Short mmCIF file of C-alpha atoms in Angstrom, two decimals:
data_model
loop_
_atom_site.label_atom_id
_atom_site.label_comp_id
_atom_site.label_asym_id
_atom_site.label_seq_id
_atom_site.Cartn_x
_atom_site.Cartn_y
_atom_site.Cartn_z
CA UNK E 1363 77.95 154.07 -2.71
CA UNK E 1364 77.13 157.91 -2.26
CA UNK E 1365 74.28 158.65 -0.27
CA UNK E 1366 70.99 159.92 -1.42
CA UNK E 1367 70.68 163.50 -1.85
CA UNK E 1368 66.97 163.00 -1.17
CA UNK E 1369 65.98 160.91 2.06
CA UNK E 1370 62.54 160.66 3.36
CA UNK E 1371 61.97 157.94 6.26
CA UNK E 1372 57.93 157.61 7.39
CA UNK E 1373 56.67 161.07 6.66
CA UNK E 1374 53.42 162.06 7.76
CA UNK E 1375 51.50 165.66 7.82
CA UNK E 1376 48.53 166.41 9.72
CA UNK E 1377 46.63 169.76 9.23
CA UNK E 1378 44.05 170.73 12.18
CA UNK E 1379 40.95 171.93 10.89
CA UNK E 1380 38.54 173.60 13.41
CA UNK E 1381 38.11 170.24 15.10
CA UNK E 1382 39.26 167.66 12.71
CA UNK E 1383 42.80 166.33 11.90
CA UNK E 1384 43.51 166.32 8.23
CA UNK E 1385 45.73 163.71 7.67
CA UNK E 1386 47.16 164.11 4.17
CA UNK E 1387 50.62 162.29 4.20
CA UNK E 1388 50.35 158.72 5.44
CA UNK E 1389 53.72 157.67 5.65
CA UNK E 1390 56.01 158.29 2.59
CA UNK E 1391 59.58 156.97 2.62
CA UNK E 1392 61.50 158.11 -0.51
CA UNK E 1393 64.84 158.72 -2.14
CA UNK E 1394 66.15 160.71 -4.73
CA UNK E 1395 69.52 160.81 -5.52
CA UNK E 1396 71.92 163.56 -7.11
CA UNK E 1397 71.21 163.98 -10.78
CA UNK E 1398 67.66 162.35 -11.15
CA UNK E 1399 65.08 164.12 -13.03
CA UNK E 1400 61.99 163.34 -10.94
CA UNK E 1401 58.28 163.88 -11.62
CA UNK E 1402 55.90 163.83 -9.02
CA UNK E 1403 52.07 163.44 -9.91
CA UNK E 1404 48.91 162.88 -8.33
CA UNK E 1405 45.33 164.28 -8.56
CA UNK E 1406 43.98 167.11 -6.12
CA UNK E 1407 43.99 166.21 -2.76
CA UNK E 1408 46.87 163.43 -3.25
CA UNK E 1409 49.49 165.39 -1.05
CA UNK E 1410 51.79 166.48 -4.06
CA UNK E 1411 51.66 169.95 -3.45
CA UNK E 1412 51.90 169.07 1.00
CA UNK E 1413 55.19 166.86 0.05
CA UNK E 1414 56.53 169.52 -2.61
CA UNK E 1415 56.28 172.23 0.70
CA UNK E 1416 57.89 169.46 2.58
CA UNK E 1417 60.84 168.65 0.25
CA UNK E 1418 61.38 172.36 -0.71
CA UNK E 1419 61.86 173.46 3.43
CA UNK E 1420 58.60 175.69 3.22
CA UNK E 1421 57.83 173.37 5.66
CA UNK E 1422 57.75 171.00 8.51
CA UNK E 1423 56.57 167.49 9.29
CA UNK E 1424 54.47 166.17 11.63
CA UNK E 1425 56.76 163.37 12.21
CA UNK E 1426 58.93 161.20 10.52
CA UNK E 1427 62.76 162.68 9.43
CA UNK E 1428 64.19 163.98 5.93
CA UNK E 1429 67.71 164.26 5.69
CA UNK E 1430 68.40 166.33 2.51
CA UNK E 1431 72.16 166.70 1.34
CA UNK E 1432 73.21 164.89 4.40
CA UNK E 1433 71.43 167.10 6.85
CA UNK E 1434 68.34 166.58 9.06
CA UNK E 1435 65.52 169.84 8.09
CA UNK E 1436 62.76 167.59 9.28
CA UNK E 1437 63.61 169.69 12.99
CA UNK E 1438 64.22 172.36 11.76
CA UNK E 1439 63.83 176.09 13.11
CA UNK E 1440 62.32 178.92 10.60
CA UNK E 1441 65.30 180.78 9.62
CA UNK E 1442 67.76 177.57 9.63
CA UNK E 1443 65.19 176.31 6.74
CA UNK E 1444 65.50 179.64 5.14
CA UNK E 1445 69.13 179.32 4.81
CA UNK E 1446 68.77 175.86 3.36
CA UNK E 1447 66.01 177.07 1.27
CA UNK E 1448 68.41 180.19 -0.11
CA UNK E 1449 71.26 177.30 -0.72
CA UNK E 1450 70.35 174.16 -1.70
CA UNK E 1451 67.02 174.56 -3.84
CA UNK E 1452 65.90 176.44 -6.37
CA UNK E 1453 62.25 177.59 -7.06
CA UNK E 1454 60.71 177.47 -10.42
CA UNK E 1455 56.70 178.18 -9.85
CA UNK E 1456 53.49 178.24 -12.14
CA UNK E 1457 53.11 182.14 -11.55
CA UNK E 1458 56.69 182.77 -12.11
CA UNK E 1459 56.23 185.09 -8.97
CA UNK E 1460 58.98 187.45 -10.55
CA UNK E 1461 58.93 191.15 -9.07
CA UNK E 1462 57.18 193.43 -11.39
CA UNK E 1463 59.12 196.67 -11.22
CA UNK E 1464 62.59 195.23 -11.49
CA UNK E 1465 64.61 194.17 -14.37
CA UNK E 1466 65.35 190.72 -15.41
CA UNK E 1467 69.07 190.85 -13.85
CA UNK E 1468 67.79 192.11 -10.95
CA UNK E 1469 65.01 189.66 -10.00
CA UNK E 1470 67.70 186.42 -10.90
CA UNK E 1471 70.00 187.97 -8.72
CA UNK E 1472 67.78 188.58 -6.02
CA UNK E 1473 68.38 185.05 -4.27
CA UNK E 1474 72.56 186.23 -3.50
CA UNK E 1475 71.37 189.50 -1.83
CA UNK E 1476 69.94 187.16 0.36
CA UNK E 1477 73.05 184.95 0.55
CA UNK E 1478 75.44 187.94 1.18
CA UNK E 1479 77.14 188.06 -2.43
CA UNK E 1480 78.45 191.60 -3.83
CA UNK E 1481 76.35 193.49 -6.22
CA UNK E 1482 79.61 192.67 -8.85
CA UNK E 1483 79.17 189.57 -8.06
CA UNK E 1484 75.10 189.02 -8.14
CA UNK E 1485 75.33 190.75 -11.82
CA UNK E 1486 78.22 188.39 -13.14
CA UNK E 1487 76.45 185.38 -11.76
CA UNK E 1488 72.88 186.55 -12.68
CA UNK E 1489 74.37 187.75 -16.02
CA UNK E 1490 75.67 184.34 -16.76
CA UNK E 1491 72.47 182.34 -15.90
CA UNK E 1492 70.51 184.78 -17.98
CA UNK E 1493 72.91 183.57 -20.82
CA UNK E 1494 72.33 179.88 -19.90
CA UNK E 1495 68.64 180.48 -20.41
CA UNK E 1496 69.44 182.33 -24.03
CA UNK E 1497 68.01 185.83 -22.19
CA UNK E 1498 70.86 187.67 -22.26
CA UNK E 1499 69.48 190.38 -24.84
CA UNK E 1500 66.66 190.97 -22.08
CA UNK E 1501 68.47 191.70 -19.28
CA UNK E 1502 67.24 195.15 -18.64
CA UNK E 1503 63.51 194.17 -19.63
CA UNK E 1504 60.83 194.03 -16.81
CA UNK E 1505 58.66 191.21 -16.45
CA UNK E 1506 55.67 193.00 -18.33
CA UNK E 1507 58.00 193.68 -21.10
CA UNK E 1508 58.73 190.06 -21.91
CA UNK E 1509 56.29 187.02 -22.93
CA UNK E 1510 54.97 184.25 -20.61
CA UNK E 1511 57.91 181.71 -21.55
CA UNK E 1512 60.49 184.56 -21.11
CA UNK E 1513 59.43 185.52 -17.96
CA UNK E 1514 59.58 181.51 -17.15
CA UNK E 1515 62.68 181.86 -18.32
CA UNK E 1516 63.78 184.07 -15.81
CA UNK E 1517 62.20 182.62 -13.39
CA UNK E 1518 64.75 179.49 -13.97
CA UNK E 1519 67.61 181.45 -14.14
CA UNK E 1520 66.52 182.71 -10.65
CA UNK E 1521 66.47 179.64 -9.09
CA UNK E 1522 70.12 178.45 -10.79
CA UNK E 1523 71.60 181.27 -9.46
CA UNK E 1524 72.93 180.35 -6.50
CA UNK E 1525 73.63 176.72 -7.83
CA UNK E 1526 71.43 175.24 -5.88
CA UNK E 1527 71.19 171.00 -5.27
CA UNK E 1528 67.56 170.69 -6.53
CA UNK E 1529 65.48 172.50 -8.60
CA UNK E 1530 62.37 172.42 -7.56
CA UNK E 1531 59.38 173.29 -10.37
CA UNK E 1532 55.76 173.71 -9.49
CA UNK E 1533 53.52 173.50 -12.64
CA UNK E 1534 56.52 175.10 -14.46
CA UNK E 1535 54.44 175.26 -17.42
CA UNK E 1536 50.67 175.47 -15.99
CA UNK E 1537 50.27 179.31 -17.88
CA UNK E 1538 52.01 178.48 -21.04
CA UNK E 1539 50.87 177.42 -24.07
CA UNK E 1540 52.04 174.01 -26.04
CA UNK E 1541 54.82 175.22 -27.84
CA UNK E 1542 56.32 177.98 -25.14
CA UNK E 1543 55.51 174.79 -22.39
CA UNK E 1544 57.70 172.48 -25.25
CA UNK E 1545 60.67 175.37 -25.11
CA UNK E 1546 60.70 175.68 -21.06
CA UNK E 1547 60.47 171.84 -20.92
CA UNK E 1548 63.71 171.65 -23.19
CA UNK E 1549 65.22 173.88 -20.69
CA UNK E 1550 64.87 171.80 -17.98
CA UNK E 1551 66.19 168.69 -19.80
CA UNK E 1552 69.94 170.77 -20.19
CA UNK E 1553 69.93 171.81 -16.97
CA UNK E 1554 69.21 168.35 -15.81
CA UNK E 1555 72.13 167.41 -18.22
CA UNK E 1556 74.29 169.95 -16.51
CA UNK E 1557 73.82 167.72 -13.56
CA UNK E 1558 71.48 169.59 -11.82
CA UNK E 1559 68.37 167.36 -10.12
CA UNK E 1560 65.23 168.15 -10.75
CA UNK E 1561 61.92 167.73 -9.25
CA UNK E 1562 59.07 168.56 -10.87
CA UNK E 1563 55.51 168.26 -9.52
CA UNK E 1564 53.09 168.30 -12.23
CA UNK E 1565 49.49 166.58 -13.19
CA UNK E 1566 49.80 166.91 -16.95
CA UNK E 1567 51.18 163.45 -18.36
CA UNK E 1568 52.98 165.20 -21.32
CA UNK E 1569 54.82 167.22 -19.26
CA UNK E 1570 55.85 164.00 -16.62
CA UNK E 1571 56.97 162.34 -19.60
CA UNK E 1572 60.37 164.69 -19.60
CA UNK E 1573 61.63 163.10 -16.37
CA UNK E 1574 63.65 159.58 -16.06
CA UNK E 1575 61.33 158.86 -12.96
CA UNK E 1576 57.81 159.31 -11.62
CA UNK E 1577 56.17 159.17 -8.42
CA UNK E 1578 52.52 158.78 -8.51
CA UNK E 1579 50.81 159.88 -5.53
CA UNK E 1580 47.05 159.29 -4.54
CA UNK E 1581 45.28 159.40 -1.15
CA UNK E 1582 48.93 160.68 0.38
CA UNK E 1583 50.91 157.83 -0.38
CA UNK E 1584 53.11 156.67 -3.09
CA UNK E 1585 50.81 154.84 -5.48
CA UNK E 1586 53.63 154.07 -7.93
CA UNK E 1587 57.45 154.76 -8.36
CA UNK E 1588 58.87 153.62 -11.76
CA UNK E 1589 62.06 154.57 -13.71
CA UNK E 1590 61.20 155.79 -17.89
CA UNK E 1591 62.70 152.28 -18.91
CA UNK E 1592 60.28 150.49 -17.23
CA UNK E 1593 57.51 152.35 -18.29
CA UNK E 1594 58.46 152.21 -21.34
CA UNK E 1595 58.23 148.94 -20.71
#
């Protein structure tokens, strides 16, 4: 039995506010393993957006441990969750948060200057995501040259580019409209058939209803966990 890429073992995080202690995770144990396609939902205030931080290395419990790919970043130091950050997941966010004076190519490659790759080999790679996400005739376009769900676009090839373990989308589709969110949803589903896992953190139903699993939290614990067949029922 392989482990779980994913394992989260009595996570709690506590914000200090003035005088008060926020607590907004009470205690989530979770697993995900290589290959899921994972929603996570919740209204505002649940602790959605406090676990997505957590289980994309922007930051740090309170207590409690998550091993992710076999490796303990619940102790982590700043730059050794920076490294793991660069490696093992991949960023897709609501703003697409793409640099504005910089070419397509350039901003997908961006994530293997950091990880010490060539410039011939950041513009193969980057070229060949670009591809993946049918963008290769806008490689030399800057972000305010291309639509919303071409700029999302990039912003996916960005975070496949250094073939990460997880990609990790926030609101992915939040400033699209219905069909362009339909066309970056689609997107996701063949990269999750290229094996990649995905987690998505989302509070629009339509959109959850893409992944094979969802995680429902509310008050910061898990409310609900169920796999699509048993929802389906």
């Amino acid at each position: 039995m392989s482990k779980p890429l994913i394992k989260i073992s009595d996570i709690k995080r506590n914000f200090v506010l003035g005088n008060e202690i926020v607590y907004v995770l009470k205690g989530i144990n979770l697993e995900i393993n290589k290959g899921e396609y994972v929603a996570l939902m919740g209204p505002s205030g649940s602790g959605k957006s406090t676990l997505m931080n957590l289980l994309g290395c922007l930051d740090t419990p309170t207590s409690g441990t998550y091993i992710l790919n076999g490796k303990d970043v619940s102790k982590m130091k700043d730059d050794e969750l920076a490294e793991i950050r660069n490696k093992e997941i991949g960023f897709v966010f609501q703003t697409f948060n793409l640099l504005p004076r910089t070419t397509a190519l350039d901003n997908v490659a961006l994530p293997m200057i950091y990880a010490g790759h060539s410039k011939s080999e950041r513009n193969a790679r980057a070229t060949e995501v670009l591809q993946q996400v049918n963008l290769a005739d806008r490689m030399d376009h800057q972000p305010n040259q291309l639509s919303g769900g071409q700029r999302q676009r990039v912003a996916v090839a960005r975070a496949l580019v250094n073939k990460p373990s997880i990609i990790l989308a926030d609101e992915p589709t939040g400033n699209l409209d219905s069909k362009t969110s339909v066309e970056i949803m689609n997107l996701f589903n063949e990269i999750h058939a290229n094996g990649n896992t995905v987690i998505l953190v989302t509070h629009e139903e339509e959109i959850a209803a893409y992944a094979h699993r969802i995680i429902r939290l509310r008050d910061g614990v898990i409310e609900s966990d169920t796999l699509k067949a048993e929802i389906r029922g």
